[in-house]
Amino acid sequence: MGDWVHVPVMLEEVMSHLLNDREGTYWDGTFGRGGHSMALLSQLMGLGKLVASDRDPLAQAAAEPLLENPQFSFEPCDFANMVAKIPYQLNGFLLDLGVSTPQLRDATRGFSFQEDGPLDMRMDPTQGMSAAELIDATSERELADIIYQYGEERLSRRIAKAIKENRPVTRTAQLADICRMAYPRRHHRIHPATRTFQALRIAVNRELDQLADVIPRAAAKLKPGGRGVIISFHSLEDRIVKRAYKALVAAGGFRLITKKPLIPSEEEAQRNPAARSAKMRVIEREES
Ligand SMILES: C[S@@+](CC[C@H](N)C(=O)[O-])C[C@H]1O[C@@H](n2cnc3c(N)ncnc32)[C@H](O)[C@@H]1O
């Protein structure tokens, strides 16, 4: 395991949109390595509280030193299930989606096509099927559908066929090679495995279902004036956030703070390439 750091994305924007009462109660549903949580905690006073959660066991380990602070608590849990466990009305919640840099760079987790490791990709390695098991358990057609829908990969059928022909596929480097071979030989803007890895990660972790499930339930926990901040990293996620926020506004009682998503500044995108595709959307519960 390496000691890669995770640089929190759009930190200033998160703080200025999320923090509305320094004695309020907040939920960070994607603690990661705690970048956003620590910034928020440093601003809380007196009765202020931060409940954090994440489904990655290494996030739990990273949260441990903060537990000395009585204003902070941590629960190892996916965010769709966590929301029901929060007994408070919230001044704000934050979901900073996707994977953290340490998850991505740790070859043993199987998220990266740039490092060889077991083809796992589970954020919580104790739950559900690994990517290798998923590949094994799905038909070629289902696999092609996953790669097409979650990766928006137009060569999905060809890639799914090549994966099935090369079974068992158990290593990330093996899958990356299969994708590369399935692509026509020409200059690629992105690595030919990018979309397939994204698709498998989304399927393994049921990322889109989790997101669609949590938004209305987390929003229902907001106090009047409370804010929901979500940062997404690809168009499938952003579409879900946009539609869910729109539905909340249409149903009444919420207003959109961001008509268009906020994106990182030029300076941040230069400094932290992982932030480049970030889109942040904010909703607020109206005062009654
Ligand atoms: C981009 S990182 C968050 C980084 C964090 N904001 C920081 O500053 O360190 C995303 C985190 O969300 C977690 N995660 C993603 N989907 C999740 C879900 N459905 N439930 C719980 N945690 C999830 C991942 O395990 C990962 O640690």
Short mmCIF file of C-alpha atoms and ligand atoms in Angstrom, two decimals:
data_model
loop_
_atom_site.label_atom_id
_atom_site.label_comp_id
_atom_site.label_asym_id
_atom_site.label_seq_id
_atom_site.Cartn_x
_atom_site.Cartn_y
_atom_site.Cartn_z
CA MET A 1 0.00 0.00 0.00
CA GLY A 2 1.39 3.38 -0.96
CA ASP A 3 1.01 6.65 0.87
CA TRP A 4 -0.40 8.71 -1.97
CA VAL A 5 -2.21 11.81 -0.91
CA HIS A 6 -5.65 12.82 -2.08
CA VAL A 7 -5.97 16.53 -2.82
CA PRO A 8 -9.54 17.62 -2.03
CA VAL A 9 -11.29 18.96 -5.12
CA MET A 10 -12.88 22.46 -5.24
CA LEU A 11 -12.21 22.90 -1.53
CA GLU A 12 -12.97 26.63 -1.37
CA GLU A 13 -16.15 26.24 -3.40
CA VAL A 14 -17.30 23.34 -1.20
CA MET A 15 -16.69 25.34 1.97
CA SER A 16 -18.38 28.51 0.77
CA HIS A 17 -21.48 26.65 -0.44
CA LEU A 18 -21.80 24.07 2.32
CA LEU A 19 -21.07 25.93 5.53
CA ASN A 20 -24.11 27.98 6.56
CA ASP A 21 -23.94 27.66 10.38
CA ARG A 22 -20.71 27.08 12.30
CA GLU A 23 -22.70 25.39 15.05
CA GLY A 24 -24.60 23.22 12.57
CA THR A 25 -24.60 19.49 11.80
CA TYR A 26 -23.05 18.19 8.57
CA TRP A 27 -22.63 14.84 6.84
CA ASP A 28 -19.68 13.94 4.60
CA GLY A 29 -20.80 10.70 2.88
CA THR A 30 -17.52 10.21 0.99
CA PHE A 31 -14.84 10.81 3.61
CA GLY A 32 -11.98 9.42 1.44
CA ARG A 33 -8.84 10.73 3.07
CA GLY A 34 -10.71 13.46 4.90
CA GLY A 35 -9.60 16.55 2.99
CA HIS A 36 -13.04 18.17 2.91
CA SER A 37 -13.96 16.84 6.37
CA MET A 38 -10.88 18.34 8.01
CA ALA A 39 -11.50 21.74 6.43
CA LEU A 40 -15.11 21.65 7.61
CA LEU A 41 -14.17 20.51 11.12
CA SER A 42 -11.68 23.36 11.44
CA GLN A 43 -14.54 25.82 10.89
CA LEU A 44 -17.03 24.29 13.32
CA MET A 45 -17.54 25.85 16.71
CA GLY A 46 -19.26 24.88 19.95
CA LEU A 47 -22.15 22.60 19.15
CA GLY A 48 -21.10 22.04 15.54
CA LYS A 49 -20.98 18.38 14.46
CA LEU A 50 -19.60 16.42 11.52
CA VAL A 51 -20.77 12.88 10.80
CA ALA A 52 -18.58 11.21 8.20
CA SER A 53 -18.89 7.88 6.38
CA ASP A 54 -17.26 5.91 3.57
CA ARG A 55 -17.44 2.31 2.41
CA ASP A 56 -13.68 1.94 1.95
CA PRO A 57 -11.92 0.33 4.95
CA LEU A 58 -8.88 2.52 4.34
CA ALA A 59 -11.01 5.63 4.68
CA GLN A 60 -12.03 4.34 8.09
CA ALA A 61 -8.37 3.97 9.03
CA ALA A 62 -7.71 7.53 7.81
CA ALA A 63 -10.60 8.81 9.96
CA GLU A 64 -9.25 7.31 13.17
CA PRO A 65 -7.01 10.21 14.29
CA LEU A 66 -9.95 12.62 13.92
CA LEU A 67 -12.07 10.61 16.35
CA GLU A 68 -10.29 12.36 19.21
CA ASN A 69 -12.35 15.39 18.30
CA PRO A 70 -15.76 15.04 20.02
CA GLN A 71 -17.37 17.03 17.20
CA PHE A 72 -16.47 14.26 14.72
CA SER A 73 -17.81 10.74 14.23
CA PHE A 74 -17.27 8.13 11.52
CA GLU A 75 -19.34 5.19 10.28
CA PRO A 76 -18.04 2.62 7.76
CA CYS A 77 -21.02 2.49 5.40
CA ASP A 78 -22.08 3.11 1.82
CA PHE A 79 -23.92 6.39 1.50
CA ALA A 80 -27.26 4.95 0.35
CA ASN A 81 -27.53 2.93 3.57
CA MET A 82 -25.89 5.57 5.75
CA VAL A 83 -28.52 8.21 5.19
CA ALA A 84 -31.11 6.23 7.19
CA LYS A 85 -28.69 6.03 10.13
CA ILE A 86 -28.34 9.78 10.57
CA PRO A 87 -30.58 10.79 13.48
CA TYR A 88 -30.24 14.56 12.90
CA GLN A 89 -31.61 17.15 10.55
CA LEU A 90 -28.64 18.46 8.59
CA ASN A 91 -27.25 21.87 7.78
CA GLY A 92 -25.48 20.25 4.87
CA PHE A 93 -24.27 17.11 3.17
CA LEU A 94 -21.37 16.52 0.83
CA LEU A 95 -20.89 13.73 -1.71
CA ASP A 96 -17.56 13.88 -3.55
CA LEU A 97 -18.05 10.92 -5.87
CA GLY A 98 -15.77 8.35 -7.45
CA VAL A 99 -12.48 7.04 -6.14
CA SER A 100 -9.71 8.75 -4.21
CA THR A 101 -6.15 9.02 -5.51
CA PRO A 102 -4.84 6.44 -2.97
CA GLN A 103 -7.54 3.95 -4.05
CA LEU A 104 -6.70 4.50 -7.70
CA ARG A 105 -2.95 4.29 -7.28
CA ASP A 106 -2.89 1.24 -5.02
CA ALA A 107 -2.40 -1.63 -7.51
CA THR A 108 -3.78 -4.18 -5.05
CA ARG A 109 -7.24 -2.56 -5.32
CA GLY A 110 -7.47 -3.19 -9.07
CA PHE A 111 -8.89 0.21 -10.12
CA SER A 112 -6.07 1.27 -12.42
CA PHE A 113 -5.10 0.10 -15.89
CA GLN A 114 -1.71 1.71 -15.37
CA GLU A 115 -0.61 -0.63 -12.59
CA ASP A 116 -0.86 -4.41 -12.62
CA GLY A 117 -2.91 -5.95 -9.83
CA PRO A 118 -5.81 -8.27 -9.12
CA LEU A 119 -8.94 -7.23 -11.04
CA ASP A 120 -10.99 -6.32 -7.98
CA MET A 121 -12.34 -2.70 -8.07
CA ARG A 122 -14.56 -3.02 -4.99
CA MET A 123 -14.55 0.09 -2.82
CA ASP A 124 -15.59 -2.21 0.02
CA PRO A 125 -13.66 -5.45 -0.61
CA THR A 126 -15.90 -7.33 1.84
CA GLN A 127 -19.07 -6.74 -0.21
CA GLY A 128 -20.28 -8.17 -3.52
CA MET A 129 -18.41 -9.44 -6.56
CA SER A 130 -15.00 -8.29 -7.75
CA ALA A 131 -14.65 -7.16 -11.37
CA ALA A 132 -13.05 -10.53 -12.25
CA GLU A 133 -16.03 -12.37 -10.74
CA LEU A 134 -18.47 -10.07 -12.48
CA ILE A 135 -16.82 -10.76 -15.84
CA ASP A 136 -17.10 -14.46 -15.12
CA ALA A 137 -20.73 -14.31 -14.04
CA THR A 138 -22.09 -12.25 -16.97
CA SER A 139 -22.78 -13.31 -20.56
CA GLU A 140 -20.90 -11.64 -23.40
CA ARG A 141 -24.03 -9.67 -24.26
CA GLU A 142 -24.57 -8.43 -20.69
CA LEU A 143 -20.91 -7.48 -20.47
CA ALA A 144 -21.15 -5.53 -23.73
CA ASP A 145 -24.21 -3.70 -22.37
CA ILE A 146 -22.34 -2.80 -19.16
CA ILE A 147 -19.36 -1.47 -21.13
CA TYR A 148 -21.66 0.47 -23.46
CA GLN A 149 -23.97 1.97 -20.82
CA TYR A 150 -21.51 2.71 -18.04
CA GLY A 151 -18.43 3.36 -20.17
CA GLU A 152 -20.15 4.97 -23.19
CA GLU A 153 -17.70 2.81 -25.16
CA ARG A 154 -18.71 2.41 -28.80
CA LEU A 155 -16.49 -0.68 -29.25
CA SER A 156 -18.29 -2.42 -26.37
CA ARG A 157 -19.28 -5.53 -28.36
CA ARG A 158 -15.80 -6.08 -29.69
CA ILE A 159 -14.23 -5.59 -26.26
CA ALA A 160 -16.75 -7.88 -24.52
CA LYS A 161 -16.05 -10.59 -27.11
CA ALA A 162 -12.29 -10.28 -26.61
CA ILE A 163 -12.70 -10.42 -22.81
CA LYS A 164 -14.79 -13.56 -22.99
CA GLU A 165 -12.34 -15.18 -25.44
CA ASN A 166 -9.46 -14.54 -23.04
CA ARG A 167 -11.11 -15.86 -19.88
CA PRO A 168 -10.19 -16.09 -17.08
CA VAL A 169 -9.38 -12.37 -16.88
CA THR A 170 -8.02 -11.82 -13.40
CA ARG A 171 -5.40 -9.03 -13.67
CA THR A 172 -5.72 -5.34 -14.51
CA ALA A 173 -2.79 -5.44 -16.95
CA GLN A 174 -4.41 -8.37 -18.74
CA LEU A 175 -7.68 -6.46 -19.17
CA ALA A 176 -5.81 -3.33 -20.28
CA ASP A 177 -4.01 -5.39 -22.96
CA ILE A 178 -7.24 -6.97 -24.15
CA CYS A 179 -8.81 -3.50 -24.59
CA ARG A 180 -5.72 -2.22 -26.40
CA MET A 181 -5.74 -5.17 -28.81
CA ALA A 182 -9.47 -4.73 -29.48
CA TYR A 183 -8.93 -1.14 -30.59
CA PRO A 184 -7.93 -0.32 -34.18
CA ARG A 185 -4.28 0.73 -34.45
CA ARG A 186 -4.23 4.51 -34.48
CA HIS A 187 -3.58 7.40 -32.19
CA HIS A 188 -5.86 7.29 -29.15
CA ARG A 189 -6.87 10.43 -27.26
CA ILE A 190 -7.35 8.38 -24.10
CA HIS A 191 -6.06 4.91 -23.23
CA PRO A 192 -8.27 2.28 -24.92
CA ALA A 193 -9.01 0.71 -21.52
CA THR A 194 -10.30 3.93 -19.89
CA ARG A 195 -13.99 3.48 -20.64
CA THR A 196 -14.04 -0.27 -19.95
CA PHE A 197 -12.41 0.23 -16.54
CA GLN A 198 -14.89 3.01 -15.72
CA ALA A 199 -17.81 0.77 -16.74
CA LEU A 200 -16.70 -2.19 -14.65
CA ARG A 201 -16.03 0.02 -11.63
CA ILE A 202 -19.51 1.53 -11.84
CA ALA A 203 -21.11 -1.92 -12.20
CA VAL A 204 -19.08 -3.56 -9.41
CA ASN A 205 -19.90 -0.78 -6.94
CA ARG A 206 -23.45 -0.11 -8.20
CA GLU A 207 -22.41 3.52 -8.24
CA LEU A 208 -25.30 4.98 -10.20
CA ASP A 209 -27.98 3.15 -8.20
CA GLN A 210 -26.37 4.33 -4.97
CA LEU A 211 -26.37 7.91 -6.21
CA ALA A 212 -29.95 7.96 -7.51
CA ASP A 213 -31.09 6.36 -4.26
CA VAL A 214 -29.32 8.72 -1.85
CA ILE A 215 -30.11 12.16 -3.29
CA PRO A 216 -33.83 12.53 -2.42
CA ARG A 217 -33.31 10.87 0.96
CA ALA A 218 -30.34 13.06 1.90
CA ALA A 219 -32.21 16.15 0.70
CA ALA A 220 -35.16 15.20 2.93
CA LYS A 221 -32.78 15.38 5.90
CA LEU A 222 -31.85 19.02 5.24
CA LYS A 223 -33.05 21.74 7.60
CA PRO A 224 -34.56 24.88 6.07
CA GLY A 225 -31.57 26.75 4.61
CA GLY A 226 -29.52 23.50 4.57
CA ARG A 227 -27.38 22.73 1.53
CA GLY A 228 -26.61 19.57 -0.49
CA VAL A 229 -23.30 19.66 -2.38
CA ILE A 230 -22.41 16.94 -4.89
CA ILE A 231 -19.24 16.73 -6.98
CA SER A 232 -19.35 14.30 -9.90
CA PHE A 233 -16.62 13.25 -12.30
CA HIS A 234 -18.37 11.96 -15.42
CA SER A 235 -21.47 12.70 -17.43
CA LEU A 236 -23.49 9.69 -16.22
CA GLU A 237 -23.17 10.83 -12.61
CA ASP A 238 -23.75 14.48 -13.39
CA ARG A 239 -26.94 13.64 -15.31
CA ILE A 240 -28.32 11.80 -12.27
CA VAL A 241 -27.51 14.71 -9.94
CA LYS A 242 -29.00 17.25 -12.35
CA ARG A 243 -32.24 15.28 -12.78
CA ALA A 244 -32.63 14.48 -9.09
CA TYR A 245 -32.15 18.14 -8.11
CA LYS A 246 -34.60 19.22 -10.81
CA ALA A 247 -37.19 16.76 -9.49
CA LEU A 248 -36.75 18.10 -5.94
CA VAL A 249 -37.23 21.68 -7.10
CA ALA A 250 -40.29 20.71 -9.17
CA ALA A 251 -41.82 18.93 -6.16
CA GLY A 252 -41.38 22.13 -4.11
CA GLY A 253 -39.42 23.15 -1.03
CA PHE A 254 -35.97 23.31 -2.67
CA ARG A 255 -34.10 25.77 -4.84
CA LEU A 256 -31.11 25.30 -7.09
CA ILE A 257 -28.08 27.30 -6.03
CA THR A 258 -26.15 26.30 -9.15
CA LYS A 259 -28.18 26.70 -12.35
CA LYS A 260 -25.11 25.42 -14.17
CA PRO A 261 -22.54 23.17 -12.49
CA LEU A 262 -19.49 24.87 -11.00
CA ILE A 263 -16.16 23.64 -12.34
CA PRO A 264 -12.60 23.96 -10.99
CA SER A 265 -10.63 27.10 -11.78
CA GLU A 266 -7.92 26.98 -14.46
CA GLU A 267 -5.38 27.19 -11.67
CA GLU A 268 -6.84 24.18 -9.82
CA ALA A 269 -7.09 22.10 -13.00
CA GLN A 270 -3.40 22.82 -13.70
CA ARG A 271 -2.33 22.05 -10.16
CA ASN A 272 -4.49 18.93 -9.71
CA PRO A 273 -5.27 17.08 -12.95
CA ALA A 274 -7.61 14.73 -11.02
CA ALA A 275 -9.95 17.73 -10.56
CA ARG A 276 -10.29 18.44 -14.27
CA SER A 277 -13.58 16.69 -14.93
CA ALA A 278 -15.23 17.77 -11.64
CA LYS A 279 -18.71 19.31 -11.70
CA MET A 280 -20.30 20.62 -8.54
CA ARG A 281 -24.05 21.10 -8.07
CA VAL A 282 -25.70 22.62 -5.01
CA ILE A 283 -29.29 22.56 -3.77
CA GLU A 284 -30.86 24.35 -0.79
CA ARG A 285 -33.93 23.56 1.27
CA GLU A 286 -36.14 26.62 1.30
CA GLU A 287 -37.03 28.37 4.52
CA SER A 288 -40.66 27.58 5.24
C1 LIG B 1 -13.16 11.33 -4.40
S1 LIG B 1 -13.04 10.38 -2.94
C2 LIG B 1 -13.45 11.51 -1.66
C3 LIG B 1 -12.30 12.33 -1.22
C4 LIG B 1 -12.57 13.19 0.00
N1 LIG B 1 -13.56 14.20 -0.23
C5 LIG B 1 -11.27 13.81 0.50
O1 LIG B 1 -11.15 15.06 0.46
O2 LIG B 1 -10.38 13.08 0.89
C6 LIG B 1 -14.45 9.39 -3.00
C7 LIG B 1 -14.65 8.50 -1.80
O3 LIG B 1 -16.02 8.11 -1.81
C8 LIG B 1 -16.13 6.78 -1.45
N2 LIG B 1 -17.37 6.30 -2.05
C9 LIG B 1 -17.71 6.30 -3.36
N3 LIG B 1 -18.96 5.84 -3.51
C10 LIG B 1 -19.41 5.57 -2.27
C11 LIG B 1 -20.65 5.08 -1.77
N4 LIG B 1 -21.65 4.77 -2.58
N5 LIG B 1 -20.78 4.95 -0.43
C12 LIG B 1 -19.77 5.29 0.43
N6 LIG B 1 -18.56 5.73 -0.01
C13 LIG B 1 -18.40 5.87 -1.34
C14 LIG B 1 -14.88 6.10 -1.97
O4 LIG B 1 -14.58 4.95 -1.22
C15 LIG B 1 -13.85 7.22 -1.79
O5 LIG B 1 -13.18 7.08 -0.58
#
